[in-house]
Amino acid sequence: MTQIARTIQLVARPVGAPKPSDFRIASLPLPDPAAGEVLLQMLWLSLDPYMRGRMSEARSYAAPTALGDAPPSEAVARVLQSNDPGLTAGDVVLVHDVWRDHAVRKASDCQRLDPAIGPVQAALGVLGMPGLTAYAGLKHIGKPQPGETLVVGAATGAVGALVGQIAKLAGARVVGVAGGPEKCRHATEELGFDACLDRHVPDLGARLAAACPDGIDVYFELTGGDILHAALPLLNPFARVPVCGTIASYNATTPPPGPDQLPALMRLILTRSLTVRGFIVSEFAADRPEFLATMSNWLSTGKVRSREDVAHGLDDMVSAFIGMLEGRNFGKTLVKLAD
Amino acid sequence: MTQIARTIQLVARPVGAPKPSDFRIASLPLPDPAAGEVLLQMLWLSLDPYMRGRMSEARSYAAPTALGDAPPSEAVARVLQSNDPGLTAGDVVLVHDVWRDHAVRKASDCQRLDPAIGPVQAALGVLGMPGLTAYAGLKHIGKPQPGETLVVGAATGAVGALVGQIAKLAGARVVGVAGGPEKCRHATEELGFDACLDRHVPDLGARLAAACPDGIDVYFELTGGDILHAALPLLNPFARVPVCGTIASYNATTPPPGPDQLPALMRLILTRSLTVRGFIVSEFAADRPEFLATMSNWLSTGKVRSREDVAHGLDDMVSAFIGMLEGRNFGKTLVKLAD
């Protein structure tokens, strides 16, 4: 019996914010799994800001999604049929795939998950790529010390929420920025941030200065835009700026108007001995075992909490993606396709 | 007998490029040296780009020169009279002082130099602060590897010439940028750079791309401006950018017109996993003994060469300073006050 996969294809390169018409849903028959292959039913797909970058043709660290192809996504999937001795029907696996509900993949591309450890979709968030991003970005670049001040935007998002909680465990004072009072309350009351500022309220610069009386030692860059501009003047000598996202600019079609602040940034980097360091999580793949052990422990002992923002079905995936880029998600953005 | 010191005072904060009228020469009587003090005759004063920063009131890593005070300068001086057992008349010392020809200072502020090692004024250049800047900036931040490509502007200046030569000794390919064909010839023929581009010739971006077919792994930032903009698109993944000067912007009175390239820089830092790290040489003071031993050896074995651009007398100091900020110097800028 031939399995049909429903898939979401990129049919136009988004100009500015992605629109529903930049995508289409298609149905494609899958081949039968050959030797060494498995048929997968996707249970959860992940939505992450980096996917927006792949939809543009600008030079980046990975090739862009071709028009007519499905965008990339990490997925948690159930094995429906296996032609490989390493996996059996019913196994749940993690796989780098694309926006679709079924797939035929090599068994060697799939990593079996242990459902006993916790919700399998955590492999897409707190125990997955976003979690390792927060963990390794702080371990290798941010290096928050007891008594230092860390600032992070998108404070209730998949990465930001973990950055703040891990920095608190390291003894730092943590100030978040998030969109709206509900998210800010979540950051302080549930995640233990020392303060969280609403980015929709005017005068972010003055409010951030008031919330950081000793300046900023680590600014974990996920957003760019207003939050970056509020943080820069507050950076202390020898502050560290791990750069792992600039979501505010992902939809920009042209550079913002002048004046050109680039020379001022270079001067700030010089006069304050700043370290500004970009990274892609794959650089720190070797930290994965240590990260999984540590984060699993933090989760099971309640030291770290995570929250999910779940869309249901491929039909809602595009709007969930567009909403995430606008900051409308509240927690790690996931798409649930099947139980 | 009271010693009179001739000194140059800052009398107006420069707006844009410093003008002669921002300074005045004054004569001030010095006190007799008290116990533990020495009377110094300055032999050499150093001129360095960082001094321009101290003439502005913008927040920086050091307090600005007050109006009416003399700007700072490292100096090589002869002890004329000593009231301290540690120094005797005739000793030659290094001292952080100001723009003047005589001084009374604590002996403990003076570091005795050994004239047998080489020209004493090297303590202001290749064996001094500019030398340590190049050495430590490469050791700790730039880290050039064999076969990598390093680019540096101000390639025949005090720091740039050493950055290029040290990187060559580390096995890197070195491309300089300098002002005019004579300096470029010096960089390639005397200093051993693989290539040197004239910044006064149009289309620096395309010429730098052609000179760096494998991209840039280390961009040592001394200049900012056109050289920075030419280097940025060529930076390879994991490239390092030690930032120790942005001389092109020191005289700027307003930010350059738009568009605002800051978000594009942050995106580049992210997508290429760049390390952009500002530093002030004092951070690496602990490297001084190792640096002195290594650099002395390189000088005596001819592996590193240095060139000086000497002005004569306090009366020429202001114009030498203004010229250095415009890139008119050819080598380490010094002012010789006495034999």
XYZ file of C-alpha atoms in Angstrom:
678
model
C 0.000 0.000 0.000
C 1.534 3.259 -1.079
C 1.678 5.854 1.702
C 0.711 9.398 0.750
C 2.588 12.196 2.513
C 0.971 15.561 2.958
C 3.645 18.214 2.798
C 3.972 21.989 2.887
C 6.037 23.388 0.043
C 7.682 26.784 -0.215
C 6.403 28.203 -3.507
C 7.602 31.824 -3.256
C 10.474 33.460 -1.424
C 8.869 35.601 1.289
C 9.324 39.330 0.835
C 9.259 40.664 4.378
C 6.978 38.647 6.630
C 5.990 35.277 5.125
C 2.422 35.126 3.804
C 0.192 32.060 3.531
C 0.479 32.348 -0.257
C 4.223 31.712 -0.024
C 3.331 28.100 0.799
C 1.066 25.370 -0.520
C -0.015 21.985 0.750
C 0.653 19.068 -1.587
C 0.147 15.333 -1.407
C 2.929 13.120 -2.658
C 3.161 9.336 -2.748
C 6.078 7.873 -0.823
C 8.156 4.945 -2.069
C 8.072 1.716 -0.094
C 10.950 1.626 2.379
C 13.960 -0.139 0.898
C 16.418 -2.203 2.883
C 17.770 -0.089 5.750
C 14.834 2.328 5.529
C 11.777 3.004 7.643
C 8.343 4.516 7.062
C 7.690 7.283 9.587
C 4.533 8.951 10.807
C 5.363 12.401 12.161
C 3.937 13.042 15.620
C 5.460 16.461 16.269
C 7.163 18.987 14.024
C 9.260 21.822 15.391
C 8.985 25.453 14.351
C 12.087 27.564 14.949
C 13.069 31.069 13.858
C 16.096 29.851 11.878
C 13.717 28.438 9.258
C 12.950 31.958 8.081
C 16.600 32.368 7.129
C 16.489 29.280 4.948
C 13.616 30.749 2.954
C 15.829 33.581 1.690
C 18.612 33.307 -0.805
C 21.108 35.391 1.203
C 24.362 33.579 1.925
C 24.120 31.849 5.280
C 25.502 28.807 7.057
C 23.169 26.450 5.188
C 21.757 26.321 1.687
C 18.323 27.890 1.215
C 15.195 25.803 0.796
C 14.581 25.435 -2.940
C 11.264 26.672 -4.289
C 8.907 23.708 -4.497
C 10.664 21.953 -1.608
C 9.406 21.671 1.951
C 11.202 23.742 4.605
C 13.333 21.876 7.123
C 12.080 20.780 10.516
C 13.193 18.535 13.277
C 10.509 15.947 13.929
C 9.497 13.337 16.453
C 8.051 10.401 14.542
C 6.659 6.912 15.066
C 8.055 4.041 13.016
C 5.167 2.520 11.071
C 7.183 0.015 9.111
C 10.840 -0.913 9.334
C 13.189 -2.542 6.871
C 16.123 -2.235 9.224
C 17.049 -4.506 12.135
C 17.831 -1.460 14.334
C 14.270 -0.134 14.526
C 10.907 -1.777 14.916
C 7.351 -0.606 14.275
C 6.178 1.482 17.211
C 9.574 2.967 18.014
C 9.581 6.732 18.488
C 12.486 8.582 16.895
C 13.972 12.032 16.379
C 14.812 12.920 12.775
C 15.823 16.009 10.806
C 13.127 16.132 8.187
C 10.830 18.631 6.511
C 7.302 19.979 6.868
C 5.290 16.786 6.144
C 3.273 14.157 7.954
C 4.936 10.976 6.690
C 8.388 10.143 5.408
C 10.552 7.286 4.243
C 14.019 7.697 5.695
C 17.149 5.709 6.334
C 17.020 4.140 9.769
C 20.516 5.513 10.331
C 19.112 9.075 10.112
C 16.768 8.336 13.010
C 17.632 8.531 16.675
C 15.451 6.407 18.951
C 13.856 8.253 21.880
C 12.981 6.744 25.235
C 9.358 7.728 25.994
C 9.923 6.724 29.628
C 12.162 9.778 30.160
C 9.368 12.260 29.588
C 7.224 13.738 26.843
C 8.847 12.816 23.553
C 8.354 16.300 22.125
C 10.890 17.615 24.655
C 13.459 16.309 22.151
C 12.434 19.267 19.978
C 12.706 21.842 22.762
C 14.143 21.760 26.229
C 16.044 18.509 25.582
C 16.748 19.297 21.935
C 18.253 21.932 19.703
C 16.848 24.973 21.561
C 18.001 23.533 24.874
C 21.504 22.837 23.644
C 21.600 26.308 22.089
C 20.921 27.923 25.457
C 23.204 25.568 27.365
C 26.227 25.695 25.077
C 25.872 29.395 24.274
C 26.116 30.147 27.981
C 28.798 27.563 28.715
C 31.188 28.607 25.958
C 30.401 32.271 25.304
C 28.091 33.911 27.823
C 29.755 32.406 30.918
C 27.487 34.089 33.478
C 29.143 34.428 36.891
C 27.523 34.741 40.302
C 26.342 38.303 40.827
C 26.590 39.258 37.171
C 23.584 40.544 35.223
C 22.276 38.721 32.153
C 19.684 40.115 29.754
C 17.765 38.074 27.198
C 14.880 38.962 24.894
C 12.188 36.541 23.721
C 12.302 35.594 27.381
C 9.497 33.057 27.263
C 10.515 31.574 23.919
C 12.145 28.192 23.452
C 15.715 29.418 23.895
C 15.229 32.568 25.963
C 13.339 30.838 28.768
C 16.171 28.341 29.155
C 18.917 30.971 28.915
C 17.375 32.827 31.818
C 16.816 29.757 33.972
C 20.316 28.360 33.375
C 21.860 31.747 34.160
C 19.871 31.863 37.408
C 21.275 28.444 38.305
C 24.741 29.912 37.663
C 24.021 32.641 40.206
C 23.437 35.535 37.833
C 20.757 38.187 38.074
C 18.443 37.714 35.075
C 16.376 40.364 33.332
C 14.145 39.280 30.459
C 12.252 41.174 27.804
C 9.044 39.673 26.423
C 5.877 40.719 24.611
C 3.038 41.520 26.963
C 2.267 41.381 30.682
C 1.241 37.725 30.671
C 4.601 36.577 29.331
C 6.444 38.883 31.703
C 4.530 37.488 34.659
C 5.358 33.960 33.488
C 9.057 34.831 33.283
C 9.238 36.167 36.826
C 6.695 33.938 38.575
C 7.203 30.629 36.827
C 10.734 30.822 35.433
C 12.295 32.749 38.311
C 13.632 35.725 36.351
C 14.491 38.683 38.576
C 12.641 41.061 36.261
C 10.955 40.986 32.871
C 10.097 44.040 30.792
C 7.240 44.308 28.306
C 8.693 45.229 24.941
C 5.377 46.759 23.854
C 5.599 49.472 26.533
C 7.463 52.648 25.452
C 10.905 53.684 26.585
C 12.512 50.261 26.789
C 15.980 51.794 27.057
C 15.248 53.717 30.245
C 13.327 50.814 31.766
C 16.125 48.368 31.018
C 18.688 50.756 32.516
C 16.576 50.960 35.665
C 16.295 47.168 35.807
C 20.065 46.747 35.413
C 21.589 49.153 37.959
C 24.952 47.358 37.726
C 24.962 47.250 33.925
C 24.867 44.116 31.779
C 27.564 41.440 31.763
C 25.913 38.995 29.370
C 23.481 39.989 26.655
C 22.222 36.827 24.976
C 21.171 37.970 21.518
C 18.090 36.292 20.098
C 16.157 39.242 18.782
C 18.122 42.242 17.584
C 16.048 45.376 17.126
C 14.850 47.484 20.039
C 16.111 45.069 22.685
C 19.644 45.128 21.259
C 19.598 48.918 21.096
C 18.403 49.106 24.700
C 21.081 46.681 25.893
C 24.137 48.050 24.079
C 24.708 51.221 26.119
C 24.422 49.204 29.339
C 27.107 46.643 28.536
C 29.897 46.543 31.090
C 33.593 46.215 30.274
C 34.359 42.625 29.240
C 30.667 41.847 28.667
C 29.895 38.863 26.454
C 27.288 38.847 23.681
C 26.474 35.368 22.339
C 24.643 35.967 19.054
C 22.356 33.140 18.065
C 19.415 34.948 16.521
C 18.318 38.325 15.221
C 14.646 37.535 14.742
C 13.603 41.196 14.621
C 15.453 41.545 11.333
C 14.557 38.212 9.698
C 11.645 39.715 7.824
C 13.439 42.951 6.912
C 13.540 43.646 3.199
C 15.938 46.577 3.320
C 18.395 47.812 5.921
C 16.782 50.240 8.357
C 17.250 53.973 7.693
C 20.285 55.818 8.968
C 22.287 57.024 10.592
C 24.643 54.087 10.281
C 25.212 52.727 13.792
C 27.846 50.209 12.718
C 30.834 52.457 13.534
C 29.320 53.236 16.937
C 28.986 49.509 17.628
C 32.619 48.897 16.686
C 33.683 51.737 18.953
C 31.643 50.266 21.804
C 33.211 46.846 21.230
C 36.622 48.517 21.439
C 36.141 50.828 24.390
C 34.367 48.232 26.550
C 36.475 45.215 25.528
C 33.324 43.370 24.456
C 33.181 39.853 23.069
C 30.500 39.524 20.382
C 30.387 35.933 19.167
C 27.986 34.336 16.728
C 27.280 30.645 16.897
C 25.204 27.897 15.381
C 24.292 25.096 17.749
C 25.962 22.449 15.582
C 29.336 23.866 16.628
C 28.712 22.489 20.096
C 27.398 19.032 19.174
C 30.062 17.462 21.381
C 28.318 18.942 24.425
C 25.151 16.988 23.738
C 25.666 14.098 26.188
C 26.652 16.426 29.017
C 23.754 18.730 28.168
C 21.197 15.891 28.113
C 22.345 14.542 31.460
C 22.367 17.970 33.088
C 19.117 19.234 31.639
C 17.238 15.991 32.358
C 18.325 16.328 35.955
C 17.237 19.963 36.124
C 13.847 19.076 34.645
C 13.208 16.130 36.944
C 14.181 18.131 40.026
C 12.042 21.087 38.978
C 14.978 23.460 38.607
C 14.066 24.176 34.985
C 10.569 24.439 33.559
C 9.453 24.486 29.980
C 6.306 25.545 28.251
C 4.976 24.599 24.819
C 2.838 26.483 22.334
C 1.137 23.803 20.249
C -0.534 24.147 16.857
C -2.547 21.204 15.583
C -2.133 19.744 12.133
C -0.298 20.759 8.974
C -3.183 23.099 8.092
C -2.243 25.320 11.040
C 1.506 25.108 10.581
C 1.996 28.125 8.328
C 0.017 30.457 10.558
C 1.881 29.143 13.609
C 5.159 29.883 11.826
C 4.092 33.398 10.846
C 2.894 34.018 14.405
C 6.157 32.801 15.910
C 8.129 35.278 13.796
C 5.869 38.024 15.178
C 6.414 36.804 18.729
C 2.856 35.535 19.155
C 4.000 32.156 20.482
C 4.207 31.619 24.231
C 6.793 28.918 24.786
C 8.413 26.466 22.409
C 6.439 26.372 19.139
C 5.385 22.864 18.114
C 2.975 21.383 15.612
C 1.238 18.225 16.726
C 0.290 15.946 13.869
C -0.738 12.711 15.616
C -0.997 11.167 19.064
C 67.780 76.187 39.891
C 64.105 75.870 38.958
C 63.546 73.839 35.818
C 61.015 75.197 33.330
C 58.932 72.613 31.426
C 57.553 73.436 28.029
C 54.250 71.655 27.607
C 51.419 71.364 25.087
C 47.983 71.903 26.568
C 44.617 70.930 25.149
C 42.606 74.149 25.154
C 39.556 73.129 23.115
C 37.868 69.792 22.478
C 38.472 69.014 18.810
C 35.360 69.005 16.655
C 36.201 66.528 13.909
C 39.892 66.579 13.040
C 42.030 68.346 15.652
C 43.260 71.806 14.613
C 46.419 73.574 15.784
C 44.191 76.047 17.635
C 42.919 73.243 19.869
C 46.340 73.293 21.525
C 48.759 75.825 22.960
C 52.334 75.704 24.153
C 52.943 76.871 27.696
C 55.952 77.099 29.976
C 55.545 76.015 33.556
C 58.093 75.924 36.367
C 58.660 72.499 37.900
C 59.121 71.920 41.629
C 62.424 70.576 42.840
C 62.308 66.782 43.099
C 61.316 65.708 46.616
C 62.517 62.545 48.296
C 61.786 59.586 46.050
C 61.407 61.817 43.006
C 63.479 62.482 39.911
C 63.816 65.333 37.431
C 63.407 63.992 33.897
C 64.380 65.366 30.500
C 62.173 63.819 27.835
C 64.143 62.387 24.920
C 61.258 60.852 22.957
C 57.496 61.240 23.176
C 55.118 58.793 21.563
C 52.144 59.717 19.398
C 49.405 57.102 19.181
C 45.866 57.171 17.783
C 44.242 56.410 21.142
C 45.148 59.955 22.259
C 42.426 61.353 20.000
C 39.854 59.426 22.027
C 41.043 61.037 25.242
C 40.424 64.474 23.763
C 36.676 63.797 23.526
C 34.236 63.589 26.383
C 32.504 60.406 25.168
C 32.552 57.574 27.705
C 35.561 55.391 27.116
C 37.905 53.149 29.060
C 39.821 56.107 30.469
C 38.910 59.596 31.615
C 39.274 62.376 29.027
C 42.096 64.882 29.127
C 40.808 67.949 30.946
C 40.910 71.261 29.096
C 44.089 73.064 30.088
C 45.904 69.802 30.754
C 48.493 68.181 28.521
C 47.442 65.042 26.626
C 48.977 61.745 27.753
C 52.054 60.233 26.172
C 54.462 57.479 26.912
C 57.955 58.909 27.040
C 61.573 57.863 27.086
C 63.459 60.225 29.378
C 66.878 60.845 30.857
C 67.230 61.304 34.605
C 68.794 64.732 35.180
C 68.649 64.690 38.953
C 67.591 61.929 41.337
C 66.357 62.021 44.894
C 65.857 58.283 44.974
C 68.436 55.570 45.551
C 66.988 53.463 42.741
C 67.886 55.853 39.914
C 70.925 57.944 39.139
C 71.496 60.902 36.876
C 72.057 59.667 33.337
C 69.715 56.700 33.589
C 67.256 56.354 30.719
C 63.708 55.424 31.703
C 60.245 54.740 30.293
C 57.417 56.697 31.904
C 53.743 57.363 31.257
C 53.702 61.132 31.136
C 52.215 63.952 29.083
C 53.175 66.203 26.187
C 56.090 68.137 27.758
C 59.862 68.272 27.673
C 60.705 68.003 31.363
C 58.959 66.459 34.335
C 59.350 65.746 37.999
C 58.058 62.282 38.765
C 58.229 59.606 41.395
C 61.112 57.267 40.710
C 58.665 54.391 41.220
C 56.718 55.539 38.142
C 59.847 55.146 36.000
C 61.085 51.936 34.461
C 64.801 51.860 33.684
C 65.721 50.926 30.110
C 68.918 49.180 29.026
C 70.391 51.224 26.136
C 72.604 48.241 25.277
C 69.593 46.283 24.012
C 68.922 48.664 21.155
C 67.577 52.133 20.428
C 65.787 53.302 23.548
C 62.847 54.675 21.591
C 61.896 51.105 20.665
C 60.311 51.030 24.127
C 57.635 53.305 22.648
C 57.036 51.146 19.580
C 58.102 47.679 18.608
C 59.161 46.799 22.160
C 56.440 48.875 23.806
C 52.722 49.374 23.862
C 52.149 49.058 20.076
C 54.250 45.896 19.989
C 52.403 44.275 22.859
C 49.100 45.312 21.266
C 49.968 43.418 18.096
C 51.481 40.449 19.919
C 48.742 39.916 22.511
C 45.880 40.722 20.146
C 47.080 37.950 17.861
C 47.962 35.527 20.639
C 44.658 35.773 22.496
C 42.115 36.801 19.869
C 43.341 36.664 16.275
C 45.133 33.308 16.600
C 46.342 33.103 12.990
C 46.971 29.528 11.864
C 49.260 28.262 9.106
C 47.571 28.741 5.744
C 44.956 31.141 7.040
C 44.550 34.646 5.617
C 44.957 37.734 7.802
C 44.054 41.263 6.726
C 45.183 44.433 8.476
C 44.817 48.096 7.579
C 47.285 50.835 8.528
C 49.740 48.172 7.387
C 52.875 50.250 7.832
C 51.761 51.880 11.071
C 53.132 51.056 14.498
C 50.714 48.213 15.214
C 49.739 47.103 11.709
C 53.296 46.450 10.551
C 53.861 44.180 13.546
C 50.513 42.398 13.202
C 51.413 41.445 9.648
C 54.942 40.324 10.429
C 53.903 38.263 13.473
C 51.120 36.622 11.468
C 53.647 35.758 8.738
C 55.838 34.115 11.389
C 52.761 32.100 12.421
C 52.437 30.832 8.862
C 49.491 32.900 7.727
C 49.045 34.654 4.409
C 49.028 38.400 5.100
C 47.287 41.094 3.086
C 47.728 44.689 4.170
C 46.003 47.918 3.238
C 47.969 51.166 3.364
C 47.883 54.669 1.963
C 49.905 55.050 -1.222
C 52.236 52.963 -3.381
C 55.353 53.705 -1.324
C 53.834 52.265 1.845
C 52.454 49.276 -0.055
C 55.873 48.559 -1.522
C 57.392 48.795 1.947
C 54.834 46.315 3.296
C 55.558 43.691 0.670
C 59.275 44.254 0.070
C 60.507 45.136 3.550
C 57.926 43.614 5.877
C 57.204 40.476 3.846
C 53.446 40.919 3.438
C 52.032 38.746 0.650
C 50.107 41.682 -0.759
C 49.296 45.261 0.149
C 46.509 47.339 -1.370
C 46.496 51.099 -1.731
C 43.446 52.450 0.035
C 43.468 55.560 -2.161
C 42.756 53.513 -5.313
C 39.038 52.953 -6.060
C 37.159 49.706 -5.616
C 38.906 48.440 -2.525
C 36.220 45.790 -1.994
C 36.812 44.051 -5.308
C 40.592 44.351 -5.013
C 40.572 42.901 -1.493
C 38.350 40.025 -2.646
C 40.827 39.295 -5.432
C 43.736 39.405 -2.984
C 41.965 37.007 -0.601
C 40.761 34.141 -2.801
C 40.262 31.905 0.257
C 38.452 34.575 2.255
C 39.648 36.156 5.494
C 40.224 34.254 8.732
C 41.587 37.113 10.834
C 40.717 40.752 10.286
C 42.753 42.839 12.725
C 40.729 46.019 13.146
C 42.749 49.209 13.488
C 40.948 51.501 11.111
C 37.241 50.939 10.584
C 35.791 52.746 7.582
C 36.346 51.537 4.042
C 38.750 48.785 5.033
C 36.273 47.278 7.480
C 33.512 47.428 4.890
C 35.751 45.724 2.333
C 36.767 42.987 4.769
C 33.375 42.104 6.267
C 31.859 40.255 3.288
C 35.040 38.189 2.937
C 35.129 36.860 6.489
C 35.117 33.070 6.666
C 33.106 31.028 9.164
C 34.768 31.208 12.577
C 36.856 34.240 11.576
C 38.268 36.350 14.405
C 38.166 40.153 14.507
C 40.371 41.681 17.222
C 39.209 45.287 17.542
C 41.869 47.612 18.873
C 41.263 50.779 16.905
C 38.768 52.475 14.627
C 40.904 55.407 13.580
C 38.751 56.231 10.548
C 35.952 57.272 12.889
C 37.957 59.044 15.583
C 37.404 62.433 14.013
C 33.765 61.787 13.095
C 31.369 64.353 14.531
C 28.149 62.553 13.624
C 27.323 58.967 12.694
C 27.605 58.381 8.937
C 24.379 58.518 6.901
C 22.178 55.465 6.500
C 21.180 52.869 5.834
C 21.952 51.442 9.244
C 24.398 48.571 8.713
C 24.349 47.458 12.346
C 21.674 44.760 11.858
C 23.574 43.439 8.844
C 26.737 43.185 10.940
C 24.910 41.280 13.665
C 23.487 38.915 11.054
C 26.971 38.363 9.630
C 28.341 37.655 13.098
C 25.572 35.083 13.528
C 25.649 33.335 10.177
C 29.453 33.088 10.025
C 30.038 32.317 13.703
C 32.362 35.306 13.976
C 34.245 36.391 17.070
C 34.455 40.190 17.310
C 36.458 41.124 20.395
C 37.552 44.544 21.551
C 40.626 44.932 23.695
C 42.848 47.484 25.357
C 46.477 46.459 25.668
C 46.451 46.806 29.459
C 44.292 43.666 29.610
C 47.306 41.674 28.535
C 49.959 43.259 30.758
C 50.853 39.799 32.075
C 52.180 38.897 28.614
C 54.810 41.623 28.758
C 57.833 39.533 29.802
C 57.083 36.834 27.231
C 56.472 39.494 24.602
C 59.717 41.347 25.325
C 61.779 38.166 25.162
C 60.133 36.998 21.947
C 60.127 40.336 20.155
C 63.728 41.151 21.124
C 64.750 37.851 19.598
C 62.769 38.495 16.426
C 64.351 41.945 16.100
C 67.894 40.772 16.685
C 67.520 37.916 14.203
C 65.967 40.189 11.582
C 62.645 38.365 11.573
C 60.786 41.561 12.448
C 61.627 45.047 11.215
C 60.377 48.358 12.432
C 60.317 51.821 10.966
C 59.941 55.160 12.688
C 58.424 58.429 11.554
C 60.140 61.105 13.624
C 59.046 64.681 14.260
C 61.502 67.001 15.953
C 60.638 69.142 18.924
C 57.452 70.080 20.718
C 56.776 72.751 18.101
C 56.179 70.012 15.519
C 54.234 67.681 17.789
C 50.706 68.930 17.046
C 51.137 68.744 13.293
C 52.655 65.264 13.604
C 49.631 64.208 15.638
C 47.168 65.653 13.135
C 49.071 63.991 10.308
C 49.068 60.615 12.039
C 45.277 60.705 12.371
C 45.132 61.331 8.618
C 47.495 58.438 7.942
C 50.371 60.662 6.815
C 52.861 58.912 9.110
C 55.027 56.122 7.690
C 55.918 53.893 10.619
C 55.705 54.420 14.344
C 55.127 58.131 15.053
C 57.651 59.607 17.503
C 58.656 63.071 18.592
C 62.335 63.518 19.347
C 63.013 66.201 21.938
C 66.679 65.698 22.794
C 69.610 63.438 22.020
